[in-house]
Coordinates of C-alpha atoms and ligand atoms in Angstrom, one line a residue:
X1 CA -122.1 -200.1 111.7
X2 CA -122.2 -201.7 115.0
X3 CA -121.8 -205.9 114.2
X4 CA -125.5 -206.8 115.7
X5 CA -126.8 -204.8 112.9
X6 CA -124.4 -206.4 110.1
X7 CA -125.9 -209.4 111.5
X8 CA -129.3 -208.3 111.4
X9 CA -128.7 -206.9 107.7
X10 CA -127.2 -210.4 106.6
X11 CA -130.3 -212.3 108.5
X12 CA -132.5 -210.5 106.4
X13 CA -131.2 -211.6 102.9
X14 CA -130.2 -214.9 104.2
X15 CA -126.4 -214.5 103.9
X16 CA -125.5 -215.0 107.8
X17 CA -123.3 -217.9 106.5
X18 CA -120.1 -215.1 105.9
X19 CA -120.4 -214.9 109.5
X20 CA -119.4 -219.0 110.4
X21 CA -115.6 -218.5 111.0
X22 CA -115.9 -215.1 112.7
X23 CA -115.5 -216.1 116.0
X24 CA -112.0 -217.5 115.1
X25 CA -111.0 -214.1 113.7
X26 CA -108.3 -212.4 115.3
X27 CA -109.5 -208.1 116.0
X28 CA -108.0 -207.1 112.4
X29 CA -109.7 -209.7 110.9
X30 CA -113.3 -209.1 112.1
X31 CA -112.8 -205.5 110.7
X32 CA -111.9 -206.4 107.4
X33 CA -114.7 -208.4 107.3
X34 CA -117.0 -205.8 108.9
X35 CA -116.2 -203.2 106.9
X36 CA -116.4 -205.4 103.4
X37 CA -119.9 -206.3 104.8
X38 CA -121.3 -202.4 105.6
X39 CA -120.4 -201.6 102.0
X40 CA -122.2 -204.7 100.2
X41 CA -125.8 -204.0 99.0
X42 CA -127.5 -206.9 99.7
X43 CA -130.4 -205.1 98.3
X44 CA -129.2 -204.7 94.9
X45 CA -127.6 -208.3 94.7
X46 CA -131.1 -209.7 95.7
X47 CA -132.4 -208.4 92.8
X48 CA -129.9 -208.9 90.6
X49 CA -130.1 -212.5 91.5
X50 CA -133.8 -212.5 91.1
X51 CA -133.1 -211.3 87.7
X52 CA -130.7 -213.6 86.2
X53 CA -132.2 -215.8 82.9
X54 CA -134.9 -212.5 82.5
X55 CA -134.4 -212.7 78.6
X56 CA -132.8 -210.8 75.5
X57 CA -132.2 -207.1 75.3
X58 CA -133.7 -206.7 72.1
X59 CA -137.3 -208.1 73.9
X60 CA -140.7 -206.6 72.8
X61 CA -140.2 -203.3 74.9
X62 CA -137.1 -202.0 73.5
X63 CA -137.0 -200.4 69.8
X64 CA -134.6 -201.9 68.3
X65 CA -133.2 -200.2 65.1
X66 CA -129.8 -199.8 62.7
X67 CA -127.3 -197.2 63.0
X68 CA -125.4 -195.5 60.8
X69 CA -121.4 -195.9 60.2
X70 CA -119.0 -193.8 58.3
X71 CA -116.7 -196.8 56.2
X72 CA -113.3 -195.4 56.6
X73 CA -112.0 -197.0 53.3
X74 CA -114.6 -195.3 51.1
X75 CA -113.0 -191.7 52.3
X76 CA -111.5 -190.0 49.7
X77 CA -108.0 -189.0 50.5
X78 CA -109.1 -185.7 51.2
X79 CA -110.9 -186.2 53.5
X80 CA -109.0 -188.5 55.2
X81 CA -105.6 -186.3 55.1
X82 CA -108.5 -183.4 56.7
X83 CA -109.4 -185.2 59.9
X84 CA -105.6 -187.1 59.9
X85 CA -104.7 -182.9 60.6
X86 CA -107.4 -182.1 62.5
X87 CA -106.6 -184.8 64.7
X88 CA -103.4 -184.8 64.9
X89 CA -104.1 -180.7 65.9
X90 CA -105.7 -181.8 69.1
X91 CA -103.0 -184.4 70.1
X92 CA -100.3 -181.7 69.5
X93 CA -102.0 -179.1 71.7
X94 CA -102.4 -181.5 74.3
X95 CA -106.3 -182.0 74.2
X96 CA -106.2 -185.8 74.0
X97 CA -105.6 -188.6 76.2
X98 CA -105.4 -192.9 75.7
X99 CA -106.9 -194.7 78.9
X100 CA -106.4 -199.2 78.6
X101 CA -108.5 -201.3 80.4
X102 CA -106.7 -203.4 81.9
X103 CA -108.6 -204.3 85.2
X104 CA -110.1 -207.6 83.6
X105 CA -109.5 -211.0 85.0
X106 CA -108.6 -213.0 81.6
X107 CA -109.9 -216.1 82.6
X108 CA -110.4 -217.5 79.4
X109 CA -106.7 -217.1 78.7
X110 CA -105.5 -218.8 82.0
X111 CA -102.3 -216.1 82.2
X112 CA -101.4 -216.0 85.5
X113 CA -100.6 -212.0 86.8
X114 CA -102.5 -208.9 84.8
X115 CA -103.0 -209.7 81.0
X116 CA -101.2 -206.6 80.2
X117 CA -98.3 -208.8 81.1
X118 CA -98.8 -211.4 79.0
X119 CA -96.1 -212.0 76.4
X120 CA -96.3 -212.1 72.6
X121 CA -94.1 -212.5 69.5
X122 CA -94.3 -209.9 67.2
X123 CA -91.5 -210.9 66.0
X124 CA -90.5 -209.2 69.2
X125 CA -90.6 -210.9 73.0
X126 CA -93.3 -208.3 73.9
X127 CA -95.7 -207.8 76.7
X128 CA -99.5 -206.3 76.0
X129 CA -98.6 -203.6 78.0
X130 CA -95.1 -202.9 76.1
X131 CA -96.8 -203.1 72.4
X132 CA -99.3 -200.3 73.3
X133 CA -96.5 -198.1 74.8
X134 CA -94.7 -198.4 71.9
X135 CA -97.7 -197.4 69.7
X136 CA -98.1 -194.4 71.8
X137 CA -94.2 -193.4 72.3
X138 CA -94.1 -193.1 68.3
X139 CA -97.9 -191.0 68.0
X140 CA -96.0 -189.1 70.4
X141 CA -92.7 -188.3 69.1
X142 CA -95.0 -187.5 66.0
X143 CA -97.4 -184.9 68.0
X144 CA -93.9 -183.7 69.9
X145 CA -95.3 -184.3 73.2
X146 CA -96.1 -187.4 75.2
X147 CA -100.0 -188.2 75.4
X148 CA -101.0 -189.0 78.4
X149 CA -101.8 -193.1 79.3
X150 CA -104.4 -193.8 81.8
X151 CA -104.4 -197.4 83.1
X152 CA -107.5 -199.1 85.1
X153 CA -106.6 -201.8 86.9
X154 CA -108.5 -203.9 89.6
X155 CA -107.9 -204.5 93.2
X156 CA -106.8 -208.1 92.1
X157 CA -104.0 -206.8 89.9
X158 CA -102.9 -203.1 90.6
X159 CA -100.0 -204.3 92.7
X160 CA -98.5 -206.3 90.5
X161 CA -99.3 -204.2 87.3
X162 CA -97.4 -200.9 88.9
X163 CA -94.8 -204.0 89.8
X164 CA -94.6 -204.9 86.0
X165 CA -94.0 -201.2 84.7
X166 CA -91.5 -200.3 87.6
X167 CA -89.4 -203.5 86.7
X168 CA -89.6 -202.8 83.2
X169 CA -88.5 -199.2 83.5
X170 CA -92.1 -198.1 82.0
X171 CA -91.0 -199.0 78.8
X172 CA -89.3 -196.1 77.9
X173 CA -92.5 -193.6 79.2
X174 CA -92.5 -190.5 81.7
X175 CA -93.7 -192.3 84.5
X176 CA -95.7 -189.0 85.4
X177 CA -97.5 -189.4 81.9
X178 CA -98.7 -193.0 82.9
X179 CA -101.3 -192.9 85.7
X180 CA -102.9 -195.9 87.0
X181 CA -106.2 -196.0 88.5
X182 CA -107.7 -198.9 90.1
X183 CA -112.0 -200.0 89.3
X184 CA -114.2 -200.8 91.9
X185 CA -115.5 -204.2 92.7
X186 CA -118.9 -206.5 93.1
X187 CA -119.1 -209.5 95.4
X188 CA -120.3 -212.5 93.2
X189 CA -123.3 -214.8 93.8
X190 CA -122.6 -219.0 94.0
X191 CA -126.1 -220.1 91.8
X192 CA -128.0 -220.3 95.2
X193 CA -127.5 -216.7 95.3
X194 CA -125.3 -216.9 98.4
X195 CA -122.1 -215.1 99.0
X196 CA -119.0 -217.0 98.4
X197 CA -116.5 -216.7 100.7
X198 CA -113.3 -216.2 99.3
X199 CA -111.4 -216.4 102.7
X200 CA -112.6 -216.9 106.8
X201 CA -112.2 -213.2 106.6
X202 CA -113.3 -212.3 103.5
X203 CA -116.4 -212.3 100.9
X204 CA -115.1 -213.3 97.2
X205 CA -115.5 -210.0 95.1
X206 CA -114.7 -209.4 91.2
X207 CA -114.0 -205.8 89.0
X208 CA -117.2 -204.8 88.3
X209 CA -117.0 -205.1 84.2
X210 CA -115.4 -202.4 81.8
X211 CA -118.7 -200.3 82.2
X212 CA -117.2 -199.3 85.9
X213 CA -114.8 -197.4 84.4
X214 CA -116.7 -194.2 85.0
X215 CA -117.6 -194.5 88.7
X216 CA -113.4 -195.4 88.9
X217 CA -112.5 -192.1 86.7
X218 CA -114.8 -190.6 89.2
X219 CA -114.1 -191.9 92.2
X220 CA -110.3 -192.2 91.7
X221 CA -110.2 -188.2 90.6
X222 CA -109.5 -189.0 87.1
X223 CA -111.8 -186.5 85.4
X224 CA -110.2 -183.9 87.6
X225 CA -106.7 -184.7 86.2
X226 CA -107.6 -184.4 82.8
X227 CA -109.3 -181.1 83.7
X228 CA -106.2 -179.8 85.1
X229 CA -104.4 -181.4 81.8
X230 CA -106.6 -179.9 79.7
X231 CA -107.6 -182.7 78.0
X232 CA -110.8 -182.9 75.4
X233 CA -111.1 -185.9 74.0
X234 CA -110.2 -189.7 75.6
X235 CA -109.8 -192.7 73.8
X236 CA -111.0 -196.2 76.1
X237 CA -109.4 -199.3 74.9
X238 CA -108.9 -202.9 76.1
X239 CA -105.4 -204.2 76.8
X240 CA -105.7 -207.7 74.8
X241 CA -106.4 -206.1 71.4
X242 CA -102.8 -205.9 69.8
X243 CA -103.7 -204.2 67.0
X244 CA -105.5 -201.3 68.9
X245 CA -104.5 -198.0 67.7
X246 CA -104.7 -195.7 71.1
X247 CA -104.5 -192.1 69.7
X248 CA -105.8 -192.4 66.0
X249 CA -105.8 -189.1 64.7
X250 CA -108.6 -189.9 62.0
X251 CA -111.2 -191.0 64.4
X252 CA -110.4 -187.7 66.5
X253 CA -110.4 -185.4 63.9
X254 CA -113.7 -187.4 62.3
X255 CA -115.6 -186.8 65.6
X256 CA -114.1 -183.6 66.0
X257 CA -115.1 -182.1 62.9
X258 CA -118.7 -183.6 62.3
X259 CA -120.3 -182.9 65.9
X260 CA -119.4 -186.2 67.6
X261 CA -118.8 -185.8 71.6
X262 CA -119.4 -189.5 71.4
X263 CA -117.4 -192.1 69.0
X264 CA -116.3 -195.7 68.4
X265 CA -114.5 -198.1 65.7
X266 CA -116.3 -201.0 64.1
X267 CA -115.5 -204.3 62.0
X268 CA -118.3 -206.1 60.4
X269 CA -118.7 -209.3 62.1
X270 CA -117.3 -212.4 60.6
X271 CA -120.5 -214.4 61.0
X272 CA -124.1 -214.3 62.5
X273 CA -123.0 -215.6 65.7
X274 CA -119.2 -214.5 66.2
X275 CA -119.2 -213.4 70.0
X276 CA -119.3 -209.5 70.1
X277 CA -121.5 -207.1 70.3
X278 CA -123.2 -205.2 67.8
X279 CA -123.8 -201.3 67.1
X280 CA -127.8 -200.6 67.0
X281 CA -129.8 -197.8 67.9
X282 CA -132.2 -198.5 71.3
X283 CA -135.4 -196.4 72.0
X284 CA -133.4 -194.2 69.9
X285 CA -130.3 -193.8 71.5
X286 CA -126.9 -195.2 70.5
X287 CA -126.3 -198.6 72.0
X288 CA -125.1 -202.1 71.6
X289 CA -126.6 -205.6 71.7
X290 CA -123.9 -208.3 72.9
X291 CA -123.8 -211.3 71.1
X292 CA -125.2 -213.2 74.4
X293 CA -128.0 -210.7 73.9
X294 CA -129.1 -210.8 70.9
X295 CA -131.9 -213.1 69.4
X296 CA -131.4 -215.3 66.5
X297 CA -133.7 -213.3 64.3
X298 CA -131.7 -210.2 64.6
X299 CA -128.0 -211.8 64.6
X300 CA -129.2 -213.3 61.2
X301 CA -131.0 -210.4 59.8
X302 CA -129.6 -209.1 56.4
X303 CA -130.5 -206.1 54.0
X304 CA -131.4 -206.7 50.2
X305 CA -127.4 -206.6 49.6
X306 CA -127.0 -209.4 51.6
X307 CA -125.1 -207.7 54.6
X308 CA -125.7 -208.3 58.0
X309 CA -128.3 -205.2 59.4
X310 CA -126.8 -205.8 62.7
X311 CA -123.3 -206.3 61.2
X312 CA -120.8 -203.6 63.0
X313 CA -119.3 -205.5 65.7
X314 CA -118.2 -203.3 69.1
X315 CA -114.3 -204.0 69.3
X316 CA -114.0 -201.5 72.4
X317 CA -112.5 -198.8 70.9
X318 CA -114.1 -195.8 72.0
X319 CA -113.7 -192.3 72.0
X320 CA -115.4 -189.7 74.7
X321 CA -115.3 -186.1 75.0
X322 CA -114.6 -184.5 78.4
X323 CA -118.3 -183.5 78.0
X324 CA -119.5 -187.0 78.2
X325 CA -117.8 -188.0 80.9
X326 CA -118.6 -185.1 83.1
X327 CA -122.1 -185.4 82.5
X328 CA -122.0 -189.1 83.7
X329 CA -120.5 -188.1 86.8
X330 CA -120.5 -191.2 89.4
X331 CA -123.5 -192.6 87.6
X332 CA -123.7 -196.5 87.9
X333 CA -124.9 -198.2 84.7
X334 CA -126.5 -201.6 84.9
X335 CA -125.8 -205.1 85.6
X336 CA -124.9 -208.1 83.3
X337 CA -124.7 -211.2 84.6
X338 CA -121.6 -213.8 83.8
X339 CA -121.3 -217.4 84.8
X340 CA -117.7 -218.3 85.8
X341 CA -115.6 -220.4 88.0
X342 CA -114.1 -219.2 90.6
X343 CA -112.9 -220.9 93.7
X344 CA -114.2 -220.3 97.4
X345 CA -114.1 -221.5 100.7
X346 CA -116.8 -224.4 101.6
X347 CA -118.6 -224.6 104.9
X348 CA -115.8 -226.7 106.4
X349 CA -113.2 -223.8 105.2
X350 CA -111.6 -225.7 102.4
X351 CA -110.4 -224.2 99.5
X352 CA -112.3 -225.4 96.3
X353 CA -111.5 -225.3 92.8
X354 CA -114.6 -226.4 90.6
X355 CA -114.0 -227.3 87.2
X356 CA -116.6 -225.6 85.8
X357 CA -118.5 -222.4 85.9
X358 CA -120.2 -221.9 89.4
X359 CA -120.6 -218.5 90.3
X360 CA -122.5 -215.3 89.2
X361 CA -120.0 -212.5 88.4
X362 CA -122.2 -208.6 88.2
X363 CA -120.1 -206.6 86.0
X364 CA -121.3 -203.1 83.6
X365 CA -120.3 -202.6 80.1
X366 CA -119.0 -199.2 78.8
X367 CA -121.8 -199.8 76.2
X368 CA -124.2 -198.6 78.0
X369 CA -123.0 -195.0 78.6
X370 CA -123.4 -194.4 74.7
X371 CA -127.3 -194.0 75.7
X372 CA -126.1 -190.8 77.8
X373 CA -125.5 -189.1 74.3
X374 CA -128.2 -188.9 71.3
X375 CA -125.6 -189.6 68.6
X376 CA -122.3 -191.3 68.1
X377 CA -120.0 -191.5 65.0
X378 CA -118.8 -195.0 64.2
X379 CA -115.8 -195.5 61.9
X380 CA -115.9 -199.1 60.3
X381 CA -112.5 -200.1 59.6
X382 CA -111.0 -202.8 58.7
X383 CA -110.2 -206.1 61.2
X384 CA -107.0 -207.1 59.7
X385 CA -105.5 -203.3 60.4
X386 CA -107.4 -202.9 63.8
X387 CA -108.6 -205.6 65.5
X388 CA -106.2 -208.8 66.9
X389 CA -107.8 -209.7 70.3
X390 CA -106.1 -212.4 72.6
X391 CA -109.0 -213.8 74.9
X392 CA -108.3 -217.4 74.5
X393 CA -105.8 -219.7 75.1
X394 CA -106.1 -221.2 71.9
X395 CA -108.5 -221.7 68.8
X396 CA -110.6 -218.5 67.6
X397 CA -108.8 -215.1 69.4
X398 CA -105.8 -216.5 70.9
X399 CA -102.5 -215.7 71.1
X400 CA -101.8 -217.5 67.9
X401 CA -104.5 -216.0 65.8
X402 CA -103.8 -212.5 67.1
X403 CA -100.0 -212.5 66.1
X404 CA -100.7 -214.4 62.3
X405 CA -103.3 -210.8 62.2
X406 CA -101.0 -208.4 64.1
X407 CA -97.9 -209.6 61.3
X408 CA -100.2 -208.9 58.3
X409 CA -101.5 -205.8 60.2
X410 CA -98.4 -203.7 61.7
X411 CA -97.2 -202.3 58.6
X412 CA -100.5 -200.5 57.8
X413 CA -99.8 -198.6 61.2
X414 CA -101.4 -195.3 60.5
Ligands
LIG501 P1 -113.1 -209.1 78.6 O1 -114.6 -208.8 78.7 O2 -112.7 -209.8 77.4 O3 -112.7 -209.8 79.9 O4 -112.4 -207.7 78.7 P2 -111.3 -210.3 80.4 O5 -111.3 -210.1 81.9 O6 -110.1 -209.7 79.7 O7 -111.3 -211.9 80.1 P3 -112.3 -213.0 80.6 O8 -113.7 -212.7 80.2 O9 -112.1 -213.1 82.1 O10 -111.7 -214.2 80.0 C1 -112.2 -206.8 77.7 C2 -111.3 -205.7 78.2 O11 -111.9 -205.0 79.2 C3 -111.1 -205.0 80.4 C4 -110.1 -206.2 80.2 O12 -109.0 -206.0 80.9 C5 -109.9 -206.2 78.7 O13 -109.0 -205.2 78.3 N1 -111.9 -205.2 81.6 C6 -112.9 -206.1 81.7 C7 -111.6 -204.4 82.7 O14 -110.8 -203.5 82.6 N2 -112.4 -204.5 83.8 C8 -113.4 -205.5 83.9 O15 -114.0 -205.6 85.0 C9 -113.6 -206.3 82.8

């Protein structure tokens, strides 16, 4: 696009401010810049700014209703050793897959470098990244062939994630069995709605949520591999959860065998207002509310046993079959807002570090692809088996509650 009409694009949203140091640019520069500002949709931003503060998701126009979960503890043994085999059937032919998130910023947890590399104590010195191999090196040497690991990282943190496995030998993994993949990214918004620039050159972006994992699978040619692969079902998890089990043959063979293309894990939620989302049925499709979503009325709601009706919290374990994720194909999903900090470059071209939240971060959640199917099985299992998140640097979720659960947990490894 020739640069009179980047400038005429930015003059119409009122963002010709990304253009004050461009005179100074040496020729490289200009097209970084350039070519960052053809791909930005001012358009969308606009309205996504217009949008911010537009109310809860479980407003008058949505039907907002319970849904179902199997409780995995109230399976008889039967049944249990049934879907264990069935499961473990499609990991042994080769059908199955484990892809980590691991393109998120951490921000709450202040770790410098990918989170993946943060270290933890289990007794072992181990990183995220290394505890998850592990898990999947032993499913492995049980299904007697190594499970393919997808890894999504962002922009911000490829390089030195690839870094981290290459130092660390890959932990022990066929390097061509781990494949990286890298998510797209969304420019953020200061709270006038303006760009921010992140350098003279350059317009401050971020990884556009976990939700923009399909548009990566897509885009990076993912899908296509696991074609070729022959894989059938795909298990999405987070990196910071160090309990997560990455190929759990009784969710797969569950799904499997009762109809599921589409599945997840619950935990009930501790209490009305612990922050994560909750399973629930919208307009009649699968979904989730997140706990910034969700009105008061409906966090507190209980049934006449006294349990939460919106109880099965979302711990992002999530299972897809290839069918789902073809059928999403390069479709976008939409747009949640977050308020961080995040440092910029002021009019004068100073680096800035606020010390509190300042910006408008656009990022989709995997969520809400569940509303591309009509059902989903949900296992409820249990927190202190499944669920150890790290996402603070201390208090609730941190590293220190995470390895007290993980210690009680890691023996029940299934
Ligand atoms: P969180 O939503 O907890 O975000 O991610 P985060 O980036 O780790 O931490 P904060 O909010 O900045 O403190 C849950 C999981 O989703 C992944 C993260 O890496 C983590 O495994 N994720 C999140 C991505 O892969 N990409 C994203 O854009 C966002």
């Amino acid at each position: 696009m020739p640069q009179n009409e980047i400038r005429d694009k930015l003059i119409k949203y009122g963002q010709e401010h990304v253009l004050k140091f461009y005179g100074e640019l040496d020729e490289g520069k200009k097209e970084m810049l350039d070519e960052q500002l053809e791909n930005i949709d001012l358009d969308l931003l606009g309205r996504l700014f217009a949008s911010i503060g537009s109310g809860h998701a479980d407003g008058c126009t949505d039907k907002i209703e319970p849904m179902p979960c199997a409780v995995k503890e109230k399976f008889s043994a039967e049944r249990r050793n049934t879907y264990y085999g069935i499961g473990m059937d499609v990991m042994r032919r080769g059908a199955y897959a484990a892809v980590t998130m691991a393109g998120g910023q951490g921000t709450r947890l202040g770790h410098t470098g990918p989170k993946g590399t943060f270290y933890v104590d289990v007794p072992e010195h181990m990183s995220l990244f290394e505890i998850q191999c592990k898990r999947l090196i032993s499913r492995s040497r049980e299904c007697c062939r190594y499970i393919p690991w997808y890894i999504m990282t962002s922009e911000e943190n490829d390089a030195d994630t690839r870094r981290f496995f290459g130092e660390n030998g890959y932990f022990g993994y066929p390097p061509d069995h781990i494949i990286f993949f890298r998510q797209l990214m969304m420019p953020m918004l200061d709270e006038k709605g303006k760009l921010i620039m992140e350098d003279r050159h350059k317009i401050k972006t971020g990884a556009d949520g976990h939700g923009g994992i399909f548009r990566a699978m897509y885009k990076s040619g993912i899908i296509d591999d696991m074609h070729r692969r022959g894989i059938e079902w795909i298990f999405v998890g987070g990196i910071d959860n160090i309990l997560v089990r990455l190929a759990d043959p009784v969710l797969t063979g569950y799904l499997a065998s009762e109809g599921y293309l589409l599945g997840g894990k619950s935990i009930i939620k501790r209490d009305a207002h612990e922050k994560a989302g909750v399973f629930c049925m919208k307009n009649g499709r699968p979904s989730v509310i997140e706990y910034t979503e969700i009105s008061e009325e409906l966090a507190g709601l209980r049934d006449g046993n006294g349990d939460f009706v919106y109880g099965d919290a979302h711990i992002l374990c999530n299972m897809f079959n290839i069918k789902v994720l073809e059928k999403m194909r390069g479709a976008g999903l939409p747009y949640h807002t977050a308020h961080k900090r995040s440092d910029y470059l002021d009019e004068n071209g100073c680096r800035m570090t606020p010390d509190a939240p300042n910006a408008y971060k656009f990022e989709s959640f995997i969520f809400d692809a569940f509303s591309y199917c009509d059902k989903m099985g949900v296992l409820r299992v249990k927190r202190e088996e499944e669920f150890a998140p790290i996402k603070n640097k201390t208090g609730e979720d941190s590293p220190e509650t995470a390895v007290s659960l993980y210690m009680k947990g890691a023996c029940v490894c299934e």
